[in-house]
Coordinates of C-alpha atoms in Angstrom, one line a residue:
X1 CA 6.3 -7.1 -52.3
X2 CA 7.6 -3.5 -53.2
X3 CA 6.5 -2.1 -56.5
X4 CA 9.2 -1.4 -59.1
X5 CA 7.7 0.1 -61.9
X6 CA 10.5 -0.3 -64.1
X7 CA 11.3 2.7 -67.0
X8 CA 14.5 2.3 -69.2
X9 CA 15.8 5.3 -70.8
X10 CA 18.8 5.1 -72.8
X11 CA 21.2 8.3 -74.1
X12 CA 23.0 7.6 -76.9
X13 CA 25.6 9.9 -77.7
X14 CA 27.8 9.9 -81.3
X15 CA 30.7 12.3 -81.9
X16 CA 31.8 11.9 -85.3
X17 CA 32.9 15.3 -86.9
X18 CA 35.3 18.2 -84.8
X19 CA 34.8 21.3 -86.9
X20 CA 36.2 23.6 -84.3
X21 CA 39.7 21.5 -83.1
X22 CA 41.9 20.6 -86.3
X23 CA 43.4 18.5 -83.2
X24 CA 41.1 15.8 -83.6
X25 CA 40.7 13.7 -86.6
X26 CA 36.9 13.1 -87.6
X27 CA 35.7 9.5 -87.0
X28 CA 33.6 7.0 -89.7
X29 CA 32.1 4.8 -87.0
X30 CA 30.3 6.8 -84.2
X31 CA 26.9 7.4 -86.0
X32 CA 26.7 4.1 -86.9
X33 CA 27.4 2.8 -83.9
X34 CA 24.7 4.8 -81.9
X35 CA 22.1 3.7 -84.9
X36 CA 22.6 0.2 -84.2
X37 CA 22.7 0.2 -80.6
X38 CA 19.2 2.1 -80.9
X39 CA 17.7 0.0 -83.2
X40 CA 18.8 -2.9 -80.5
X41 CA 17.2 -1.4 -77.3
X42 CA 14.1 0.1 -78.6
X43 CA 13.0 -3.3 -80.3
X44 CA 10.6 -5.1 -78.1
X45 CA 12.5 -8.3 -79.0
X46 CA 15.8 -7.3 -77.1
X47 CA 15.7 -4.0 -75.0
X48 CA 12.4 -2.9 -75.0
X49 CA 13.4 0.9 -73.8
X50 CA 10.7 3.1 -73.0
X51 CA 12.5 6.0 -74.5
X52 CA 16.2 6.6 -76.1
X53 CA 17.9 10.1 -77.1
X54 CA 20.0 10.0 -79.9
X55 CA 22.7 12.7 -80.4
X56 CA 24.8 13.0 -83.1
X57 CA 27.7 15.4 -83.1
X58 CA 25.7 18.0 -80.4
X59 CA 27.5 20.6 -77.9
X60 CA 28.6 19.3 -74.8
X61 CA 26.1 21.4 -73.0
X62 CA 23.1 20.5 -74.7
X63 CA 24.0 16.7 -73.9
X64 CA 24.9 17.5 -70.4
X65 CA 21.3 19.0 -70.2
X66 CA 19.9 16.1 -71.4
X67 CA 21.9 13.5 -69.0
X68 CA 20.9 15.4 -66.0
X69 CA 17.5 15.8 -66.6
X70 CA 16.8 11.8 -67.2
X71 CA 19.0 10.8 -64.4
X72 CA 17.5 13.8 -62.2
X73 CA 13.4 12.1 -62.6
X74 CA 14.6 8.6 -63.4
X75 CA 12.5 6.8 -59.9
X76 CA 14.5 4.4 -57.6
X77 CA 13.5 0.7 -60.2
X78 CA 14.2 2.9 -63.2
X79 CA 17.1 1.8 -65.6
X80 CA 19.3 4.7 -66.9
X81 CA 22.1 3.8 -70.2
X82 CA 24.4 6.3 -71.3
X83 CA 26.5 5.1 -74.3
X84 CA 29.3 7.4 -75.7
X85 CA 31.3 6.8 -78.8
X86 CA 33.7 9.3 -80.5
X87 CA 37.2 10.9 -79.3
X88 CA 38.6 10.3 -75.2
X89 CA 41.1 12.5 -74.3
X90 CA 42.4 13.1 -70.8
X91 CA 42.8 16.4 -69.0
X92 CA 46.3 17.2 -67.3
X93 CA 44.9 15.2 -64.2
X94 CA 44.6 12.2 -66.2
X95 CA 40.6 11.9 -66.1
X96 CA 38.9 11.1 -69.0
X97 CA 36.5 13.9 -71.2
X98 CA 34.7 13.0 -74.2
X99 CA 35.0 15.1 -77.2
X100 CA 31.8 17.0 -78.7
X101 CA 31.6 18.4 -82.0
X102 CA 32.3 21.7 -79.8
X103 CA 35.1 20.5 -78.1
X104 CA 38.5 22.5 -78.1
X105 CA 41.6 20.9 -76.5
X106 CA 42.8 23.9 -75.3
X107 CA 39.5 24.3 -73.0
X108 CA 38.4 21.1 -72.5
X109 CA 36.6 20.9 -69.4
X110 CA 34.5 23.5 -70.6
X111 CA 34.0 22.4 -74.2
X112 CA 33.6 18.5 -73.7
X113 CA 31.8 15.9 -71.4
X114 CA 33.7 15.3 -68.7
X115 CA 33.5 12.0 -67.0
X116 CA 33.2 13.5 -63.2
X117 CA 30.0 15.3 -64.4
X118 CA 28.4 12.2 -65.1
X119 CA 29.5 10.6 -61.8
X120 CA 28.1 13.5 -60.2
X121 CA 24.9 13.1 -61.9
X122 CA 25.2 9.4 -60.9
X123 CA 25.8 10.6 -57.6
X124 CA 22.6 11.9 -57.2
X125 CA 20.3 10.1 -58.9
X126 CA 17.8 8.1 -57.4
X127 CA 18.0 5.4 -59.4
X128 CA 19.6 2.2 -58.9
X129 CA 20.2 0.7 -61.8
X130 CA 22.7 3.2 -64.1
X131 CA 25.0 2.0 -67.2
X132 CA 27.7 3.6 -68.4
X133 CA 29.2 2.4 -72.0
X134 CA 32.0 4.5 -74.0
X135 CA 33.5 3.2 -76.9
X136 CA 36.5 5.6 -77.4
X137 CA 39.9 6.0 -76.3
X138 CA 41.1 5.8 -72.9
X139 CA 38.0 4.8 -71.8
X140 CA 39.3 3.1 -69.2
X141 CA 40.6 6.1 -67.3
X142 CA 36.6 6.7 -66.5
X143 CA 37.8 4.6 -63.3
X144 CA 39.8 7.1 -61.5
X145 CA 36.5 8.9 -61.1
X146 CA 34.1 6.6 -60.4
X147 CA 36.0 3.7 -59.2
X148 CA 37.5 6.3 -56.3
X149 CA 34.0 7.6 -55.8
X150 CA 33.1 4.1 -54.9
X151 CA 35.0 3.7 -51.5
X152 CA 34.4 7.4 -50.5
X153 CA 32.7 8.2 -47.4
X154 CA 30.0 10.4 -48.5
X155 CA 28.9 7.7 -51.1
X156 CA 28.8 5.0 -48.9
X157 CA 26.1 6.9 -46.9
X158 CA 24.2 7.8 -49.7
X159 CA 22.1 3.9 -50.3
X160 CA 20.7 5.2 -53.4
X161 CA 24.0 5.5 -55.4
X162 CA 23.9 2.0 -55.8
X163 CA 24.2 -0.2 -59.0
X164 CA 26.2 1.6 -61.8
X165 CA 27.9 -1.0 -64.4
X166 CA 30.3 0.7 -66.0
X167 CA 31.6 -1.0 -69.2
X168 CA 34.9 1.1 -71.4
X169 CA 36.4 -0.3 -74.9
X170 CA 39.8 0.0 -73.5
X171 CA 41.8 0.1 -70.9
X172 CA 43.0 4.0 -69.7
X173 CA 46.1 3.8 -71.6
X174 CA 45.0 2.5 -74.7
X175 CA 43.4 3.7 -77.7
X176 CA 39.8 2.3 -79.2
X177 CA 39.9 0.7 -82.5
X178 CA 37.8 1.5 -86.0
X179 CA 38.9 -1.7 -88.2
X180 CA 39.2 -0.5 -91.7
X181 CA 36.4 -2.2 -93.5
X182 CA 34.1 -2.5 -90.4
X183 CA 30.9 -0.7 -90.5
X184 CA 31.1 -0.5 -86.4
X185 CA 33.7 0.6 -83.9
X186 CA 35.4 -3.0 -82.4
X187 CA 33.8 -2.6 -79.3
X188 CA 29.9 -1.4 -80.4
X189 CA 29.9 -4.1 -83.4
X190 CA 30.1 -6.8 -80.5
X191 CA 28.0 -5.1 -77.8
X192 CA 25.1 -5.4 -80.3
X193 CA 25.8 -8.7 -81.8
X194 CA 26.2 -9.9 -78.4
X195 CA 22.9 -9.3 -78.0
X196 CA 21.1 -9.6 -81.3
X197 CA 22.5 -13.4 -81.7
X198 CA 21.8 -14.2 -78.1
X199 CA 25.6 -15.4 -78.0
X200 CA 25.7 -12.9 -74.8
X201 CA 23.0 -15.0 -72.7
X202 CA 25.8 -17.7 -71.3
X203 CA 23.2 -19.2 -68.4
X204 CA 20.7 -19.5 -71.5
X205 CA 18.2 -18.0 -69.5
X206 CA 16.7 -16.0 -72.3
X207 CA 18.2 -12.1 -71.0
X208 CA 21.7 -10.7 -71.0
X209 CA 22.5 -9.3 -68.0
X210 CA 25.6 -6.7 -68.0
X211 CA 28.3 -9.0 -66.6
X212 CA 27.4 -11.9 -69.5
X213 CA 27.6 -9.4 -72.0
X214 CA 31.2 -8.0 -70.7
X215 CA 32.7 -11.3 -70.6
X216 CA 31.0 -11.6 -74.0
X217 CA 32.4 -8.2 -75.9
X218 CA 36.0 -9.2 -74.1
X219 CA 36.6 -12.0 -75.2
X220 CA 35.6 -11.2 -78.8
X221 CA 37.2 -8.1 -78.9
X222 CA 40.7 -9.6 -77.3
X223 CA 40.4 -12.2 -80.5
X224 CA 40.6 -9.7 -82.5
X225 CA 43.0 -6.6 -81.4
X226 CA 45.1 -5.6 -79.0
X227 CA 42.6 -3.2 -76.8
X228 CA 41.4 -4.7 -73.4
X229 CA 37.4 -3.8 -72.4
X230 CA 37.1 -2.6 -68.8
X231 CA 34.6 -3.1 -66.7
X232 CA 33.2 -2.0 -63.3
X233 CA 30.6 -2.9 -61.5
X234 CA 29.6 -0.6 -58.0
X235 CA 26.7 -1.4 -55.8
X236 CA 24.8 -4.1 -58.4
X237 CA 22.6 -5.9 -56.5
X238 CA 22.0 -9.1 -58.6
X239 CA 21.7 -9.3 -62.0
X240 CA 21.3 -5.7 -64.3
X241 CA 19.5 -7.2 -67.5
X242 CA 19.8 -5.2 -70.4
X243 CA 18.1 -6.8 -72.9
X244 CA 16.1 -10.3 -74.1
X245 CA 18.3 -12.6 -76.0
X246 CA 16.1 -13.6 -78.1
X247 CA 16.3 -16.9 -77.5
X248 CA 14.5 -19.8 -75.5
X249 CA 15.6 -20.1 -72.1
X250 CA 17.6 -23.6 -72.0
X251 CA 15.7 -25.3 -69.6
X252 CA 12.3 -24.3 -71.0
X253 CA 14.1 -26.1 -74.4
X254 CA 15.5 -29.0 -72.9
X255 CA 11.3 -29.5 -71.1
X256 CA 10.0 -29.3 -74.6
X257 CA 12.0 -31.8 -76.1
X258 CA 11.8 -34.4 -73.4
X259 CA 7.7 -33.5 -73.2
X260 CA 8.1 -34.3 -77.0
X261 CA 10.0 -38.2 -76.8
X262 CA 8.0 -39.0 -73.5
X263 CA 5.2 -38.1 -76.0
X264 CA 6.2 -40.4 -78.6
X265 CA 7.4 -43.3 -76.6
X266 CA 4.0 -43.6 -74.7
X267 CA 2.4 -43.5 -78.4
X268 CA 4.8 -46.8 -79.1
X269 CA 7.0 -44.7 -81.8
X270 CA 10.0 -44.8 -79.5
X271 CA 11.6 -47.7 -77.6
X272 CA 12.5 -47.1 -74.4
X273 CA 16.5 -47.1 -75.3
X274 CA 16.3 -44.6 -77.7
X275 CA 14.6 -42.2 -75.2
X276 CA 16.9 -43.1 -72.4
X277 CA 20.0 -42.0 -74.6
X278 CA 18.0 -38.7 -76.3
X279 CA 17.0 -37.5 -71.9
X280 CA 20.9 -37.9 -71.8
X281 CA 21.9 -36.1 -74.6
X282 CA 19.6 -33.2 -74.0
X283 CA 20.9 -32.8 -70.7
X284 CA 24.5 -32.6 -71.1
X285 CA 26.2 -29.2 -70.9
X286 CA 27.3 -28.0 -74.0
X287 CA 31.2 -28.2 -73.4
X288 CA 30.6 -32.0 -72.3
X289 CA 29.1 -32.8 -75.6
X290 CA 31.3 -34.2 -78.0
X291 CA 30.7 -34.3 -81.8
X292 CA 28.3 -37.2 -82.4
X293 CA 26.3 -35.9 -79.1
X294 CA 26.0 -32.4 -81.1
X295 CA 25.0 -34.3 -84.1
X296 CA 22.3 -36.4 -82.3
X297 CA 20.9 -33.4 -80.6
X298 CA 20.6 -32.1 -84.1
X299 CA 18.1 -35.4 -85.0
X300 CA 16.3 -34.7 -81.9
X301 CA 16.0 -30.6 -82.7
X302 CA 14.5 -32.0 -86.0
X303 CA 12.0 -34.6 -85.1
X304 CA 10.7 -31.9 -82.5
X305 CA 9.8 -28.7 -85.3
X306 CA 8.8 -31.4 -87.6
X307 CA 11.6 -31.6 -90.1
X308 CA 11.6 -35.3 -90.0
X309 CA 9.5 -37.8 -89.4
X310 CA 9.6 -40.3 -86.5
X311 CA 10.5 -43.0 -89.2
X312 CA 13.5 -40.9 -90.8
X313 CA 14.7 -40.1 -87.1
X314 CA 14.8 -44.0 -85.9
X315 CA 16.7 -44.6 -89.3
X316 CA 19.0 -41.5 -88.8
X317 CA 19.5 -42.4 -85.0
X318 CA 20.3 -45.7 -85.2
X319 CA 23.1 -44.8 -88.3
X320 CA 24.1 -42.2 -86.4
X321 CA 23.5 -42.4 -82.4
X322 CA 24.0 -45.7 -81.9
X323 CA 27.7 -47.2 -80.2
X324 CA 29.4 -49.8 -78.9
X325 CA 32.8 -50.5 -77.4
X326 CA 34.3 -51.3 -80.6
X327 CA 33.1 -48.1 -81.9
X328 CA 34.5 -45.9 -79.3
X329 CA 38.0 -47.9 -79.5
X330 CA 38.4 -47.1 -83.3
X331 CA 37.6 -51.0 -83.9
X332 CA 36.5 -50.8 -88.2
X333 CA 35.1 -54.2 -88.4
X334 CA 32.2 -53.3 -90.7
X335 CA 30.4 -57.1 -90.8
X336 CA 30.8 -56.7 -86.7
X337 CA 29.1 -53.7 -86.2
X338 CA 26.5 -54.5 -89.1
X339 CA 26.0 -58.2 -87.1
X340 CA 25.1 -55.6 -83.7
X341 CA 23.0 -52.9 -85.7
X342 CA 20.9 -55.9 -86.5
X343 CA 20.5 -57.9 -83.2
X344 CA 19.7 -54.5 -81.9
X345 CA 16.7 -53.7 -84.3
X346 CA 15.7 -57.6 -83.9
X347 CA 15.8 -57.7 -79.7
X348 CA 15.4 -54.2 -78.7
X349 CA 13.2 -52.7 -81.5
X350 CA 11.4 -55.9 -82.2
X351 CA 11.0 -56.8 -79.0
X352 CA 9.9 -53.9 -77.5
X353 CA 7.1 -53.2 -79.5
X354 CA 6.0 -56.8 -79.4
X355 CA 5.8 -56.1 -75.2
X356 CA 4.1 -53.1 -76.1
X357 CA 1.3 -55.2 -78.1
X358 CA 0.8 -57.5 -75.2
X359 CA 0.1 -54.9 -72.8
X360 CA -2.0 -52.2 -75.0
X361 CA -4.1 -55.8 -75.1
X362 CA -4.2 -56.6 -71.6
X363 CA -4.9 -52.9 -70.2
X364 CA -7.9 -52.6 -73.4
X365 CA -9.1 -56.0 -71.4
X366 CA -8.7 -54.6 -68.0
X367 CA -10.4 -51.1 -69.6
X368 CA -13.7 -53.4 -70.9
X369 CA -13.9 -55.2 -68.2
X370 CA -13.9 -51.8 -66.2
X371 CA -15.9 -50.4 -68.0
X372 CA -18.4 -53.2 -67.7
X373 CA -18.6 -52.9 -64.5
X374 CA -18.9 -49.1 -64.3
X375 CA -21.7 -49.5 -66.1
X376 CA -23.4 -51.8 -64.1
X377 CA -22.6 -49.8 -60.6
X378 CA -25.3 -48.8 -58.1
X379 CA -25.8 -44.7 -58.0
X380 CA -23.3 -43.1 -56.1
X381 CA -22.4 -39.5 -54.9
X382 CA -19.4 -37.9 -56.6
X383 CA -17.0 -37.0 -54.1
X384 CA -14.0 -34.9 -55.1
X385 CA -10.5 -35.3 -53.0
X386 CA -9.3 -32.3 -51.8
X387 CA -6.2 -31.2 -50.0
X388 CA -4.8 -28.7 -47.7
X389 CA -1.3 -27.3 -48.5
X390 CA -0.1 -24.5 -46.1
X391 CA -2.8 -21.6 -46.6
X392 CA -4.2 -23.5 -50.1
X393 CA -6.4 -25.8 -50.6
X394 CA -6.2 -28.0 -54.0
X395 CA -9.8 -29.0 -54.9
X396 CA -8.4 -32.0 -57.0
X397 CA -9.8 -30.3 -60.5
X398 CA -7.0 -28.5 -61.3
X399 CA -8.1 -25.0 -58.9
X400 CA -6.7 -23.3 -55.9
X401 CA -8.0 -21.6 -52.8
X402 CA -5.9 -19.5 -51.3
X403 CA -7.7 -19.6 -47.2
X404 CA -5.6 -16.0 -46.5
X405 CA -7.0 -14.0 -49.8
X406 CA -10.1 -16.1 -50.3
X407 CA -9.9 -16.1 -54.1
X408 CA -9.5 -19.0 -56.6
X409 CA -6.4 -19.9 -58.9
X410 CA -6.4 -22.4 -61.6
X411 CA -3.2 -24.4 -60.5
X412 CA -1.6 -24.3 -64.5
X413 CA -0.6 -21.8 -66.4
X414 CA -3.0 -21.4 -69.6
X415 CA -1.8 -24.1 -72.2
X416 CA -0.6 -26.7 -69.1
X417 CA -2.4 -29.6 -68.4
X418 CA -1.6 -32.4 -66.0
X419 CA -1.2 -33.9 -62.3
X420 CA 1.7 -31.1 -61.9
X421 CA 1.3 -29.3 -64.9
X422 CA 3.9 -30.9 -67.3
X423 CA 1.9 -31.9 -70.1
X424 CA 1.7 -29.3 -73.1
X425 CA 3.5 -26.2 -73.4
X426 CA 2.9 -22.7 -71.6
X427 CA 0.9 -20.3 -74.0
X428 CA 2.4 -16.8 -74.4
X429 CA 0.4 -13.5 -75.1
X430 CA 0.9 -9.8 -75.5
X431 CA -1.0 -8.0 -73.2
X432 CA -3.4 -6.9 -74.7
X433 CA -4.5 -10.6 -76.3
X434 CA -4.9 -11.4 -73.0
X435 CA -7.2 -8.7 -72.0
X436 CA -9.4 -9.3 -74.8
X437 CA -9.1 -13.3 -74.3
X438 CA -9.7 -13.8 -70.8
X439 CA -12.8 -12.4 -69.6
X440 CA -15.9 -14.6 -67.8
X441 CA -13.3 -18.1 -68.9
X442 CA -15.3 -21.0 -68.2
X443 CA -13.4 -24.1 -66.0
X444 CA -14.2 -26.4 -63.4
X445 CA -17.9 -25.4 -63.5
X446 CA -17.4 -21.8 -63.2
X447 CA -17.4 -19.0 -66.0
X448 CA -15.9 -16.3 -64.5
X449 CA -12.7 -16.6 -64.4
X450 CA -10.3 -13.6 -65.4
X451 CA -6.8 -11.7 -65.4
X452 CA -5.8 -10.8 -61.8
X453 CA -4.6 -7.4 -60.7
X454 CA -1.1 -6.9 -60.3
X455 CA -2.1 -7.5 -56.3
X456 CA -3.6 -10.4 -56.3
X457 CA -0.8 -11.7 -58.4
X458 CA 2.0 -10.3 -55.8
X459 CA 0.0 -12.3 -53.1
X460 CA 1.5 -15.6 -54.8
X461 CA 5.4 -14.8 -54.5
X462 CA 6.5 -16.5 -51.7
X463 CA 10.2 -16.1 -50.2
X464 CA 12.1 -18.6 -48.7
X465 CA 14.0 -16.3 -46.9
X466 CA 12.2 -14.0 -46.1
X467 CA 11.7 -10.2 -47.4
X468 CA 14.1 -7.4 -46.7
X469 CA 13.4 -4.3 -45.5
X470 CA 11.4 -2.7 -48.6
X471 CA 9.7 -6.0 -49.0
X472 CA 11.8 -7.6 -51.6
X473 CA 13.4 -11.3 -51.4
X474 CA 16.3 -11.8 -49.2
X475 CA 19.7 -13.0 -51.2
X476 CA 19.5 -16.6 -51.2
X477 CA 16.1 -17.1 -52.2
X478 CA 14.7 -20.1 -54.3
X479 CA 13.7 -19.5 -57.6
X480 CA 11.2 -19.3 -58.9
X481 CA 9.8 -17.5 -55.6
X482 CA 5.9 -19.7 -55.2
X483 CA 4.9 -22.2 -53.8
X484 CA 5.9 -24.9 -56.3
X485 CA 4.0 -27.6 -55.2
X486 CA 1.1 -25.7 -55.4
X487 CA 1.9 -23.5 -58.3
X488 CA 4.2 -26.2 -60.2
X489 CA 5.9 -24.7 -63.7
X490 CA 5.0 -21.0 -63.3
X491 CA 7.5 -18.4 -65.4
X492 CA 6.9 -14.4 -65.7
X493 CA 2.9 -14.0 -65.7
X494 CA 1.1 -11.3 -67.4
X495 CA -1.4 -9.3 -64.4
X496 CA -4.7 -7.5 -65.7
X497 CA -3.8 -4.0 -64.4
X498 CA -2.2 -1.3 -67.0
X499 CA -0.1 1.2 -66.4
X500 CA -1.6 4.3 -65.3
X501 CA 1.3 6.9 -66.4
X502 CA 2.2 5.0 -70.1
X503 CA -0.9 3.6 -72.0
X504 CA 1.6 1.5 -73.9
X505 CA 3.2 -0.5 -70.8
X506 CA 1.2 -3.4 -68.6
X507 CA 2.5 -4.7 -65.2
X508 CA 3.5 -8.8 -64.8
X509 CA 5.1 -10.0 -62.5
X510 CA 8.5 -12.1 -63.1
X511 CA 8.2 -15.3 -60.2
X512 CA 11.9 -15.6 -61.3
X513 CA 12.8 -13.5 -58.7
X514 CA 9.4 -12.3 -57.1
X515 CA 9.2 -8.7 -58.2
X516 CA 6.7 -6.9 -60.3
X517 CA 7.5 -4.5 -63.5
X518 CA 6.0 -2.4 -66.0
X519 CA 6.8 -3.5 -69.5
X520 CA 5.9 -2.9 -73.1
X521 CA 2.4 -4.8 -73.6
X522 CA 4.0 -6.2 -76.9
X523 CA 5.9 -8.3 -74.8
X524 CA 4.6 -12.4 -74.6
X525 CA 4.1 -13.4 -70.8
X526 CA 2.4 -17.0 -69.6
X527 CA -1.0 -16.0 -67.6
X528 CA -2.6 -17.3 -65.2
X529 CA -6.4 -16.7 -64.5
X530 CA -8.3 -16.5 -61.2
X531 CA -12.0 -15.5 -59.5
X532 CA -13.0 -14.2 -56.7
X533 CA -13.7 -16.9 -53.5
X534 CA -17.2 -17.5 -52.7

């Protein structure tokens, strides 16, 4: 698998004040706006930037210096943002420039930024993941350079123009709104709260990726004025994440709360009815849900951080959770519905855990009666199951051995237990926990287990469709891309090996999608150990 030590570097660019053109009226917003969207990226919570430049009412030139020299040594995997907000105003040709505090209308292709100079930056920059965002007015008119350079001949021949998302706060005829009152510009206020709330993550997979967080800022910004966010996307090859939402991926929230009832049911606190209808209710979509489901996910959110007790969330359920045709038909015979709440608590409730008595009786018998005889056995050799799966080899005690590498895997991620690794939850760390935690691990008899390189974790991804030419998955892979019967549950994992040009980044490897990054070490990954075959 191709290495793609990821860098982000994001220009942020706020044009506020026009000392030399009486033309242009100065603007309360931009400096704000760039603040905020800073504050957003560089946080290891949400963007986790390796580095952002701020400017705030600079020269054109001294910008312009700046965007070419990050987009000229940006590398192929590296992720360039430029964000703009301030005055648009369109040459005689109708393309867009971008006012600086230097700008003069009556030279301004000279004294501004224009929008082809960034396109030809673009142009030839080798990387392949660009963003362009400008909050001003006629933004939109950005696509008569870029969107033309998209279809011309000498781009499509040059592969490494590829994947420039281009986002505007208008269309090209309209102008960008500052709403009296509003701390923000219309368009920045929900480009960062998209993000900062998680609202932006639609797939709730715990990252906003560039087209959720469009179809988030439109439709926000359409409720509230008349301006109409643009959006073009040239090149992107899957999904361009921006940030971390912040929030827990859905399914990784929907395992927890089911691990969390199966818990409680096999403990005799749940009947089997009340589970049944919680699995349900926890895996409807949310526009299926109607009120009372919302309000019984509510219980279930509770009972699982610990807000109620099991006791106080049977009581609430059964008030609350619990319905019957007359119910749903608007039926409000009270003494009715009272007569059913009670033959359900006195045959289902009841009755269930009166089964459950019998049979935590007979399996305690069946367990002495076992044990009795264990006891009483003649000396026998230990002989431990193992079986062959492709190039692995489960030894039956929760390790792997891969026959092609010759090392040793433990089969869960740290904090999974189980057959197939479903019982518990998967322990995060920051990097550089893990480093200290994981040295010489005892399990399964040996005590040297450890963090594996960034290599030996890349050995693991597995694609069902084979790589491409640089080595990455082909579209139309499975996710996650491992071997899931062997490896079952496995997320991003956190590799041993630093990163030699930034002290402060570590490389993991996401099995989302198979590829390896460099990220902040403050970030939490799963990890799973390994030692070397003997």
């Amino acid at each position: 698998m191709a290495e793609t030590a990821e860098k982000r570097y994001a220009i942020l660019i706020a044009s506020s004040s026009y000392p030399k053109e009486p033309g242009l009226k100065d603007l309360r917003c931009p400096e704000n706006d760039v603040d905020a969207l800073d504050a957003v990226l560089r946080s290891s919570d949400f963007g986790g930037f390796t580095e952002t430049f701020v400017f705030k009412n600079r020269p054109s030139h001294e910008v312009l210096e700046r965007i070419e020299t990050v987009l000229g040594e940006a590398g192929q995997h590296d992720l360039v943002l430029i964000y703009f907000s301030g005055h648009g105003k369109l040459n005689p040709a109708g393309q867009l420039c971008l006012a600086t505090a230097n700008t003069k209308l009556r030279a301004l292709g000279s004294t501004s930024i224009p929008a082809g100079s960034i396109k030809s930056y673009f142009d030839h920059s080798a990387s392949r993941k660009k963003i362009l965002l400008l909050d001003c007015c006629y933004s939109g008119a950005v696509g008569k350079d870029f969107a033309r350079g998209g279809v011309d001949d000498q781009l499509q021949l040059v592969s490494r123009g590829q994947g420039t998302f281009i986002m505007t706060a208008s269309t090209g005829i309209e102008v960008a709104v500052e709403k009296e009152g509003d701390k923000y510009g219309l368009f920045t206020k929900h480009l960062v709260a998209g993000i900062r709330s998680g609202e932006a993550d639609k797939n709730e997979d715990g990252f906003v990726d560039m087209q959720e967080l469009y179809e988030y800022v439109h439709e926000k910004v359409q409720g509230e004025g008349a301006q109409e966010p643009m959006k073009w996307d040239l090149h992107v090859k899957g999904k361009l994440v921006v940030a971390r939402s912040g929030r827990e991926a859905k399914e990784q929230w929907r395992k927890k709360l089911r691990a969390i009832l199966y818990k409680l049911a096999a403990q005799g606190w749940l009947s089997d009815g009340i589970v049944s209808k919680a699995v349900h209710i926890i895996s409807l979509p949310d526009k299926e849900m109607t009120t009372k489901d919302r309000e019984c996910l509510l219980l279930i959110e509770q009972l699982a951080d610990e807000r109620i007790s099991t006791g106080n969330f049977v009581e609430c359920w059964v008030k609350t959770c619990l319905s019957n045709e007359s119910e749903q038909k608007g039926d409000k015979d009270t003494p009715s519905r009272t007569k059913n709440l009670w033959n359900w608590l006195l045959y289902d409730v009841f009755a269930d855990l009166l089964l459950r008595f019998v049979f935590a009786g007979f399996i305690v018998a069946i367990g002495w009666w076992s044990l009795k005889q264990w006891v009483s056995r003649p000396e026998t050799v230990s002989v431990r199951e193992e079986r062959t799966i492709g190039q692995y080899i489960n030894h039956g005690d929760g390790t792997i051995t891969d026959t092609k590498t010759g090392l040793m895997w433990k089969r869960c991620s740290e904090g999974l237990s189980g057959v197939n690794c479903e019982d518990g939850k998967a322990k995060e760390y920051t990097w550089n926990d893990a480093v200290k935690r994981f040295k010489n691990v005892e399990y399964a008899g040996y005590a040297d287990w450890r963090l594996p390189t960034v290599d030996e974790l890349k050995t693991l991804v597995y694609c069902s469709k084979g790589k491409d030419r640089e080595g990455d998955c082909k579209n139309g892979y499975e996710s996650p891309t491992i071997n899931q019967q062997v490896f079952p549950n496995t997320d991003s994992v956190w590799s041993g090996s630093p990163d030699a040009d930034y002290s402060v980044n570590a490389w993991y490897v996401d099995f989302y999608d198979g590829y390896s990054h460099i990220l902040n070490r403050t970030y939490n990954f799963a990890v799973r150990l390994v030692r070397d075959g003997q």
